[in-house]
Amino acid sequence: MSERTLVLIKPDGVKRGLIGDVIARVERKGLKVVAMDLRTLDAETAKAHYAEHAEKPFFGELVEFITSGPLVAMVLEGPRAIESFRALAGATDPVKAAPGTIRGDHALEIGENVVHGSDSPESAAREIKIFFPDRF
Ligand code: CMP
């Protein structure tokens, strides 16, 4: 069954020149990029995207970081796209992410972990609507 997921290449990934690396891994895996945009988020959009973390102690830091520069927002499509991309990304904590994954190969800090991928079909639907309201 084909599904969609929302993926972000976060400002650290864009700054470090990792857009091509991330997209190459996505395409090599067989996931299809069906929407893509480079943009800088305003605080309102960032807070909406990360609403489930609003009560966390790191929320302010998270919003500041995700709005700190341009990011790439993408919608990926494919069989079990949500789980598939999360496997490519590796664990949220890059130190625990397996070598060979995006975070395992490129990151060290939990706050600057290069990519975001939706964690459930409900999150994917909600996040896709925030980033690409008129497309799907
Ligand atoms: P992401 O998949 O974008 O979803 C929520 C983000 O919060 C997560 O990736 C991390 O980058 C970030 N995060 C999680 N835990 C912490 C933490 N303890 N300190 C800072 N950022 C965190």
CSV table of N, CA and C and ligand atoms in Angstrom, one decimal:
chain,number,residue,atom,x,y,z
A,1,MET,N,0.8,-1.2,0.0
A,1,MET,CA,0.0,0.0,0.0
A,1,MET,C,0.9,1.3,0.0
A,2,SER,N,0.6,2.2,-0.9
A,2,SER,CA,1.4,3.4,-1.0
A,2,SER,C,0.9,4.4,0.0
A,3,GLU,N,1.8,5.1,0.7
A,3,GLU,CA,1.5,6.2,1.6
A,3,GLU,C,2.4,7.3,1.4
A,4,ARG,N,2.1,8.4,2.1
A,4,ARG,CA,2.9,9.7,2.0
A,4,ARG,C,3.5,10.0,3.3
A,5,THR,N,4.7,10.6,3.3
A,5,THR,CA,5.3,11.2,4.6
A,5,THR,C,5.9,12.5,4.3
A,6,LEU,N,5.9,13.3,5.4
A,6,LEU,CA,6.5,14.7,5.3
A,6,LEU,C,7.9,14.6,5.8
A,7,VAL,N,8.9,15.0,5.0
A,7,VAL,CA,10.3,15.0,5.4
A,7,VAL,C,10.8,16.4,5.3
A,8,LEU,N,11.6,16.7,6.3
A,8,LEU,CA,12.4,18.0,6.3
A,8,LEU,C,13.8,17.7,6.3
A,9,ILE,N,14.6,18.4,5.4
A,9,ILE,CA,16.0,18.5,5.6
A,9,ILE,C,16.2,19.8,6.4
A,10,LYS,N,16.6,19.7,7.6
A,10,LYS,CA,16.6,20.8,8.6
A,10,LYS,C,17.7,21.8,8.2
A,11,PRO,N,17.6,23.0,8.9
A,11,PRO,CA,18.6,24.1,8.5
A,11,PRO,C,20.1,23.6,8.6
A,12,ASP,N,20.4,22.7,9.6
A,12,ASP,CA,21.8,22.2,9.7
A,12,ASP,C,22.2,21.4,8.4
A,13,GLY,N,21.2,20.6,8.0
A,13,GLY,CA,21.5,19.8,6.8
A,13,GLY,C,21.7,20.6,5.5
A,14,VAL,N,20.9,21.7,5.4
A,14,VAL,CA,21.0,22.6,4.2
A,14,VAL,C,22.3,23.3,4.3
A,15,LYS,N,22.6,23.9,5.5
A,15,LYS,CA,23.9,24.6,5.7
A,15,LYS,C,25.1,23.8,5.4
A,16,ARG,N,25.0,22.5,5.7
A,16,ARG,CA,26.2,21.6,5.5
A,16,ARG,C,26.3,21.0,4.2
A,17,GLY,N,25.3,21.4,3.3
A,17,GLY,CA,25.4,20.8,1.9
A,17,GLY,C,24.9,19.4,1.8
A,18,LEU,N,23.9,19.0,2.6
A,18,LEU,CA,23.5,17.6,2.6
A,18,LEU,C,22.2,17.3,1.9
A,19,ILE,N,21.7,18.3,1.1
A,19,ILE,CA,20.5,18.1,0.4
A,19,ILE,C,20.6,17.0,-0.6
A,20,GLY,N,21.7,17.0,-1.3
A,20,GLY,CA,21.9,16.0,-2.4
A,20,GLY,C,22.0,14.6,-1.8
A,21,ASP,N,22.8,14.5,-0.7
A,21,ASP,CA,23.0,13.2,0.0
A,21,ASP,C,21.7,12.6,0.4
A,22,VAL,N,20.8,13.5,1.1
A,22,VAL,CA,19.5,12.9,1.6
A,22,VAL,C,18.7,12.5,0.4
A,23,ILE,N,18.6,13.3,-0.6
A,23,ILE,CA,17.7,13.0,-1.7
A,23,ILE,C,18.2,11.8,-2.5
A,24,ALA,N,19.5,11.6,-2.6
A,24,ALA,CA,20.1,10.4,-3.2
A,24,ALA,C,19.7,9.2,-2.5
A,25,ARG,N,19.7,9.2,-1.1
A,25,ARG,CA,19.4,8.0,-0.3
A,25,ARG,C,17.9,7.7,-0.5
A,26,VAL,N,17.1,8.8,-0.5
A,26,VAL,CA,15.6,8.6,-0.7
A,26,VAL,C,15.3,7.9,-2.1
A,27,GLU,N,16.0,8.4,-3.1
A,27,GLU,CA,15.7,7.9,-4.5
A,27,GLU,C,16.3,6.5,-4.7
A,28,ARG,N,17.4,6.3,-4.1
A,28,ARG,CA,18.1,5.0,-4.2
A,28,ARG,C,17.2,3.9,-3.5
A,29,LYS,N,16.5,4.3,-2.4
A,29,LYS,CA,15.6,3.4,-1.7
A,29,LYS,C,14.4,3.1,-2.6
A,30,GLY,N,14.0,4.0,-3.4
A,30,GLY,CA,12.8,3.8,-4.3
A,30,GLY,C,11.6,4.7,-3.9
A,31,LEU,N,11.8,5.5,-2.9
A,31,LEU,CA,10.8,6.5,-2.5
A,31,LEU,C,10.7,7.6,-3.5
A,32,LYS,N,9.5,8.1,-3.8
A,32,LYS,CA,9.3,9.1,-4.8
A,32,LYS,C,9.1,10.5,-4.2
A,33,VAL,N,9.8,11.5,-4.7
A,33,VAL,CA,9.6,12.8,-4.2
A,33,VAL,C,8.4,13.4,-5.0
A,34,VAL,N,7.3,13.7,-4.3
A,34,VAL,CA,6.1,14.2,-5.0
A,34,VAL,C,5.8,15.7,-4.8
A,35,ALA,N,6.6,16.3,-3.8
A,35,ALA,CA,6.5,17.7,-3.6
A,35,ALA,C,7.8,18.1,-2.9
A,36,MET,N,8.3,19.3,-3.2
A,36,MET,CA,9.6,19.8,-2.6
A,36,MET,C,9.7,21.3,-2.7
A,37,ASP,N,10.2,21.9,-1.6
A,37,ASP,CA,10.3,23.3,-1.5
A,37,ASP,C,11.4,23.7,-0.5
A,38,LEU,N,12.2,24.7,-0.9
A,38,LEU,CA,13.2,25.3,0.0
A,38,LEU,C,12.6,26.6,0.6
A,39,ARG,N,12.5,26.6,1.9
A,39,ARG,CA,11.9,27.8,2.5
A,39,ARG,C,12.4,28.0,4.0
A,40,THR,N,12.2,29.2,4.5
A,40,THR,CA,12.5,29.5,5.9
A,40,THR,C,11.2,29.6,6.6
A,41,LEU,N,11.1,28.8,7.7
A,41,LEU,CA,9.8,28.8,8.4
A,41,LEU,C,9.7,30.0,9.3
A,42,ASP,N,8.4,30.5,9.4
A,42,ASP,CA,8.2,31.5,10.5
A,42,ASP,C,7.8,30.8,11.8
A,43,ALA,N,7.9,31.5,12.9
A,43,ALA,CA,7.7,30.8,14.2
A,43,ALA,C,6.4,30.2,14.3
A,44,GLU,N,5.4,30.8,13.7
A,44,GLU,CA,4.0,30.3,13.8
A,44,GLU,C,3.9,28.9,13.2
A,45,THR,N,4.4,28.8,12.0
A,45,THR,CA,4.4,27.5,11.3
A,45,THR,C,5.2,26.4,12.0
A,46,ALA,N,6.4,26.9,12.6
A,46,ALA,CA,7.3,25.9,13.3
A,46,ALA,C,6.5,25.4,14.5
A,47,LYS,N,5.8,26.3,15.2
A,47,LYS,CA,5.1,25.9,16.5
A,47,LYS,C,4.0,24.9,16.1
A,48,ALA,N,3.3,25.2,15.0
A,48,ALA,CA,2.2,24.3,14.5
A,48,ALA,C,2.8,22.9,14.2
A,49,HIS,N,3.9,22.9,13.5
A,49,HIS,CA,4.5,21.6,13.1
A,49,HIS,C,4.9,20.8,14.3
A,50,TYR,N,5.5,21.5,15.3
A,50,TYR,CA,6.0,20.8,16.5
A,50,TYR,C,5.0,20.9,17.7
A,51,ALA,N,3.7,21.1,17.4
A,51,ALA,CA,2.7,21.3,18.5
A,51,ALA,C,2.8,20.2,19.6
A,52,GLU,N,3.1,19.0,19.2
A,52,GLU,CA,3.1,17.9,20.2
A,52,GLU,C,4.2,18.0,21.2
A,53,HIS,N,5.2,18.8,20.9
A,53,HIS,CA,6.3,19.1,21.8
A,53,HIS,C,6.2,20.4,22.6
A,54,ALA,N,5.1,21.0,22.5
A,54,ALA,CA,4.9,22.4,23.1
A,54,ALA,C,5.2,22.4,24.6
A,55,GLU,N,5.0,21.4,25.3
A,55,GLU,CA,5.3,21.4,26.7
A,55,GLU,C,6.7,20.9,27.1
A,56,LYS,N,7.5,20.5,26.1
A,56,LYS,CA,8.8,20.0,26.4
A,56,LYS,C,9.8,21.1,26.7
A,57,PRO,N,10.7,20.8,27.6
A,57,PRO,CA,11.7,21.9,28.0
A,57,PRO,C,12.5,22.4,26.8
A,58,PHE,N,12.7,21.6,25.7
A,58,PHE,CA,13.5,22.0,24.6
A,58,PHE,C,12.7,22.7,23.5
A,59,PHE,N,11.4,23.0,23.7
A,59,PHE,CA,10.5,23.5,22.7
A,59,PHE,C,11.0,24.8,22.1
A,60,GLY,N,11.4,25.7,23.0
A,60,GLY,CA,11.9,27.0,22.5
A,60,GLY,C,13.1,26.9,21.6
A,61,GLU,N,14.0,26.0,22.0
A,61,GLU,CA,15.3,25.8,21.3
A,61,GLU,C,14.9,25.1,19.9
A,62,LEU,N,14.0,24.2,20.0
A,62,LEU,CA,13.6,23.5,18.7
A,62,LEU,C,13.0,24.5,17.7
A,63,VAL,N,12.1,25.4,18.2
A,63,VAL,CA,11.5,26.4,17.3
A,63,VAL,C,12.6,27.4,16.7
A,64,GLU,N,13.5,27.8,17.6
A,64,GLU,CA,14.6,28.7,17.2
A,64,GLU,C,15.4,28.1,16.1
A,65,PHE,N,15.8,26.8,16.4
A,65,PHE,CA,16.7,26.1,15.4
A,65,PHE,C,16.0,25.9,14.1
A,66,ILE,N,14.7,25.4,14.1
A,66,ILE,CA,14.1,25.1,12.8
A,66,ILE,C,13.7,26.3,12.0
A,67,THR,N,13.7,27.5,12.6
A,67,THR,CA,13.5,28.8,11.9
A,67,THR,C,14.8,29.5,11.6
A,68,SER,N,15.9,28.9,11.9
A,68,SER,CA,17.2,29.6,11.9
A,68,SER,C,17.8,29.8,10.4
A,69,GLY,N,17.2,29.1,9.5
A,69,GLY,CA,17.7,29.3,8.1
A,69,GLY,C,16.8,28.4,7.2
A,70,PRO,N,17.1,28.4,5.9
A,70,PRO,CA,16.3,27.6,5.0
A,70,PRO,C,16.3,26.1,5.3
A,71,LEU,N,15.2,25.5,5.1
A,71,LEU,CA,15.1,24.1,5.1
A,71,LEU,C,14.4,23.6,3.8
A,72,VAL,N,14.5,22.3,3.6
A,72,VAL,CA,13.8,21.7,2.5
A,72,VAL,C,12.7,20.8,3.0
A,73,ALA,N,11.5,21.2,2.6
A,73,ALA,CA,10.3,20.3,2.9
A,73,ALA,C,10.0,19.5,1.7
A,74,MET,N,9.7,18.2,2.0
A,74,MET,CA,9.4,17.3,0.9
A,74,MET,C,8.2,16.4,1.3
A,75,VAL,N,7.5,16.0,0.3
A,75,VAL,CA,6.5,14.9,0.5
A,75,VAL,C,7.1,13.7,-0.3
A,76,LEU,N,7.2,12.6,0.4
A,76,LEU,CA,7.7,11.3,-0.2
A,76,LEU,C,6.5,10.4,-0.3
A,77,GLU,N,6.5,9.6,-1.4
A,77,GLU,CA,5.4,8.6,-1.6
A,77,GLU,C,6.0,7.2,-1.9
A,78,GLY,N,5.4,6.2,-1.3
A,78,GLY,CA,5.9,4.8,-1.6
A,78,GLY,C,5.3,3.9,-0.6
A,79,PRO,N,5.6,2.6,-0.8
A,79,PRO,CA,5.1,1.6,0.1
A,79,PRO,C,5.6,1.8,1.5
A,80,ARG,N,4.8,1.9,2.5
A,80,ARG,CA,5.2,2.1,3.9
A,80,ARG,C,6.3,3.3,3.9
A,81,ALA,N,6.0,4.4,3.3
A,81,ALA,CA,6.9,5.5,3.2
A,81,ALA,C,7.3,6.0,4.5
A,82,ILE,N,6.4,6.1,5.5
A,82,ILE,CA,6.7,6.6,6.8
A,82,ILE,C,7.8,5.8,7.5
A,83,GLU,N,7.6,4.5,7.6
A,83,GLU,CA,8.5,3.6,8.3
A,83,GLU,C,9.8,3.6,7.5
A,84,SER,N,9.7,3.5,6.2
A,84,SER,CA,10.8,3.4,5.3
A,84,SER,C,11.8,4.6,5.4
A,85,PHE,N,11.2,5.9,5.5
A,85,PHE,CA,12.1,7.0,5.6
A,85,PHE,C,12.7,7.0,7.0
A,86,ARG,N,11.9,6.6,8.1
A,86,ARG,CA,12.5,6.7,9.4
A,86,ARG,C,13.6,5.7,9.6
A,87,ALA,N,13.6,4.6,8.8
A,87,ALA,CA,14.7,3.6,8.8
A,87,ALA,C,15.9,4.3,8.1
A,88,LEU,N,15.7,5.0,7.1
A,88,LEU,CA,16.8,5.7,6.4
A,88,LEU,C,17.4,6.7,7.3
A,89,ALA,N,16.6,7.4,8.1
A,89,ALA,CA,17.0,8.5,9.0
A,89,ALA,C,17.8,8.0,10.1
A,90,GLY,N,17.4,6.9,10.7
A,90,GLY,CA,18.1,6.4,11.9
A,90,GLY,C,17.4,7.0,13.2
A,91,ALA,N,17.9,6.6,14.3
A,91,ALA,CA,17.3,7.0,15.6
A,91,ALA,C,17.4,8.5,15.7
A,92,THR,N,16.4,9.1,16.5
A,92,THR,CA,16.4,10.6,16.7
A,92,THR,C,17.7,11.1,17.3
A,93,ASP,N,18.2,10.3,18.3
A,93,ASP,CA,19.5,10.7,18.9
A,93,ASP,C,20.6,10.2,18.0
A,94,PRO,N,21.3,11.1,17.3
A,94,PRO,CA,22.3,10.7,16.3
A,94,PRO,C,23.4,9.8,16.8
A,95,VAL,N,23.7,9.8,18.1
A,95,VAL,CA,24.7,9.0,18.7
A,95,VAL,C,24.2,7.5,18.7
A,96,LYS,N,22.9,7.3,18.8
A,96,LYS,CA,22.4,6.0,18.8
A,96,LYS,C,22.0,5.5,17.4
A,97,ALA,N,22.0,6.4,16.5
A,97,ALA,CA,21.6,6.1,15.1
A,97,ALA,C,22.7,5.2,14.5
A,98,ALA,N,22.3,4.1,13.8
A,98,ALA,CA,23.2,3.2,13.3
A,98,ALA,C,24.0,3.9,12.1
A,99,PRO,N,25.3,3.6,12.1
A,99,PRO,CA,26.1,4.0,10.9
A,99,PRO,C,25.4,3.5,9.6
A,100,GLY,N,25.5,4.3,8.6
A,100,GLY,CA,24.8,3.9,7.4
A,100,GLY,C,23.4,4.6,7.2
A,101,THR,N,22.9,5.1,8.4
A,101,THR,CA,21.7,5.9,8.3
A,101,THR,C,22.1,7.4,8.2
A,102,ILE,N,21.1,8.3,7.8
A,102,ILE,CA,21.4,9.7,7.6
A,102,ILE,C,22.0,10.3,8.9
A,103,ARG,N,21.3,10.1,10.0
A,103,ARG,CA,21.8,10.7,11.3
A,103,ARG,C,23.0,10.0,11.8
A,104,GLY,N,23.1,8.7,11.6
A,104,GLY,CA,24.2,7.9,12.0
A,104,GLY,C,25.5,8.3,11.3
A,105,ASP,N,25.4,8.7,10.0
A,105,ASP,CA,26.5,9.1,9.2
A,105,ASP,C,26.9,10.6,9.4
A,106,HIS,N,25.9,11.5,9.7
A,106,HIS,CA,26.1,12.9,9.6
A,106,HIS,C,25.9,13.7,10.8
A,107,ALA,N,25.5,13.2,12.0
A,107,ALA,CA,25.1,14.0,13.1
A,107,ALA,C,25.6,13.5,14.4
A,108,LEU,N,25.7,14.4,15.4
A,108,LEU,CA,26.1,14.0,16.7
A,108,LEU,C,25.2,14.5,17.8
A,109,GLU,N,24.4,15.6,17.5
A,109,GLU,CA,23.5,16.2,18.5
A,109,GLU,C,22.1,16.0,18.2
A,110,ILE,N,21.3,15.7,19.3
A,110,ILE,CA,19.9,15.4,19.1
A,110,ILE,C,19.1,16.6,18.5
A,111,GLY,N,19.5,17.8,18.9
A,111,GLY,CA,18.8,19.0,18.4
A,111,GLY,C,19.1,19.3,16.9
A,112,GLU,N,20.3,18.9,16.5
A,112,GLU,CA,20.7,19.2,15.1
A,112,GLU,C,20.9,17.8,14.4
A,113,ASN,N,19.8,17.2,14.1
A,113,ASN,CA,19.9,15.8,13.6
A,113,ASN,C,19.5,15.7,12.1
A,114,VAL,N,19.7,16.8,11.3
A,114,VAL,CA,19.7,16.8,9.9
A,114,VAL,C,18.3,16.6,9.2
A,115,VAL,N,17.5,15.7,9.7
A,115,VAL,CA,16.2,15.4,9.0
A,115,VAL,C,15.1,15.2,10.0
A,116,HIS,N,13.9,15.4,9.5
A,116,HIS,CA,12.7,15.1,10.3
A,116,HIS,C,11.8,14.2,9.4
A,117,GLY,N,11.2,13.2,9.9
A,117,GLY,CA,10.2,12.4,9.1
A,117,GLY,C,9.0,12.1,10.0
A,118,SER,N,7.8,12.3,9.4
A,118,SER,CA,6.6,12.0,10.2
A,118,SER,C,6.6,10.6,10.8
A,119,ASP,N,6.0,10.6,12.0
A,119,ASP,CA,6.1,9.3,12.8
A,119,ASP,C,4.9,8.4,12.8
A,120,SER,N,3.8,8.9,12.1
A,120,SER,CA,2.6,8.0,12.0
A,120,SER,C,1.8,8.6,10.8
A,121,PRO,N,0.8,7.8,10.4
A,121,PRO,CA,-0.1,8.3,9.3
A,121,PRO,C,-0.8,9.5,9.7
A,122,GLU,N,-1.2,9.6,11.0
A,122,GLU,CA,-1.9,10.8,11.5
A,122,GLU,C,-1.0,12.1,11.4
A,123,SER,N,0.2,11.9,11.9
A,123,SER,CA,1.2,13.0,11.8
A,123,SER,C,1.5,13.4,10.4
A,124,ALA,N,1.6,12.4,9.5
A,124,ALA,CA,2.0,12.7,8.1
A,124,ALA,C,0.9,13.5,7.5
A,125,ALA,N,-0.4,13.2,7.7
A,125,ALA,CA,-1.5,13.9,7.1
A,125,ALA,C,-1.5,15.3,7.7
A,126,ARG,N,-1.3,15.5,9.0
A,126,ARG,CA,-1.3,16.8,9.6
A,126,ARG,C,-0.2,17.7,9.1
A,127,GLU,N,1.0,17.1,9.1
A,127,GLU,CA,2.2,17.8,8.7
A,127,GLU,C,2.2,18.2,7.2
A,128,ILE,N,1.7,17.3,6.3
A,128,ILE,CA,1.6,17.6,4.9
A,128,ILE,C,0.7,18.8,4.7
A,129,LYS,N,-0.4,18.8,5.4
A,129,LYS,CA,-1.3,19.9,5.3
A,129,LYS,C,-0.7,21.2,5.7
A,130,ILE,N,0.2,21.2,6.8
A,130,ILE,CA,0.8,22.4,7.2
A,130,ILE,C,1.8,23.0,6.1
A,131,PHE,N,2.6,22.0,5.5
A,131,PHE,CA,3.6,22.5,4.6
A,131,PHE,C,3.1,22.6,3.1
A,132,PHE,N,2.2,21.8,2.7
A,132,PHE,CA,1.7,21.9,1.4
A,132,PHE,C,0.1,21.9,1.4
A,133,PRO,N,-0.5,22.9,1.9
A,133,PRO,CA,-1.9,22.9,2.1
A,133,PRO,C,-2.8,22.7,0.8
A,134,ASP,N,-2.3,23.1,-0.3
A,134,ASP,CA,-3.1,23.0,-1.5
A,134,ASP,C,-2.8,21.9,-2.5
A,135,ARG,N,-1.8,21.1,-2.1
A,135,ARG,CA,-1.2,20.2,-3.0
A,135,ARG,C,-1.9,18.8,-3.0
A,136,PHE,N,-2.4,18.3,-1.9
A,136,PHE,CA,-2.9,16.9,-1.8
A,136,PHE,C,-4.3,16.9,-1.3
B,1,CMP,P1,12.3,15.6,15.0
B,1,CMP,O1,12.1,14.2,14.4
B,1,CMP,O2,12.3,16.7,14.1
B,1,CMP,O3,11.1,15.8,16.1
B,1,CMP,C1,11.2,16.5,17.2
B,1,CMP,C2,12.6,17.0,17.4
B,1,CMP,O4,12.9,17.5,18.7
B,1,CMP,C3,13.6,15.9,17.2
B,1,CMP,O5,13.6,15.5,15.8
B,1,CMP,C4,14.9,16.4,17.8
B,1,CMP,O6,15.6,17.1,16.8
B,1,CMP,C5,14.4,17.4,18.8
B,1,CMP,N1,14.7,16.9,20.2
B,1,CMP,C6,14.3,15.8,20.8
B,1,CMP,N2,14.8,15.7,22.0
B,1,CMP,C7,15.5,16.9,22.2
B,1,CMP,C8,16.3,17.4,23.3
B,1,CMP,N3,16.4,16.7,24.4
B,1,CMP,N4,16.9,18.6,23.1
B,1,CMP,C9,16.8,19.3,21.9
B,1,CMP,N5,16.0,18.8,20.9
B,1,CMP,C10,15.4,17.6,21.0
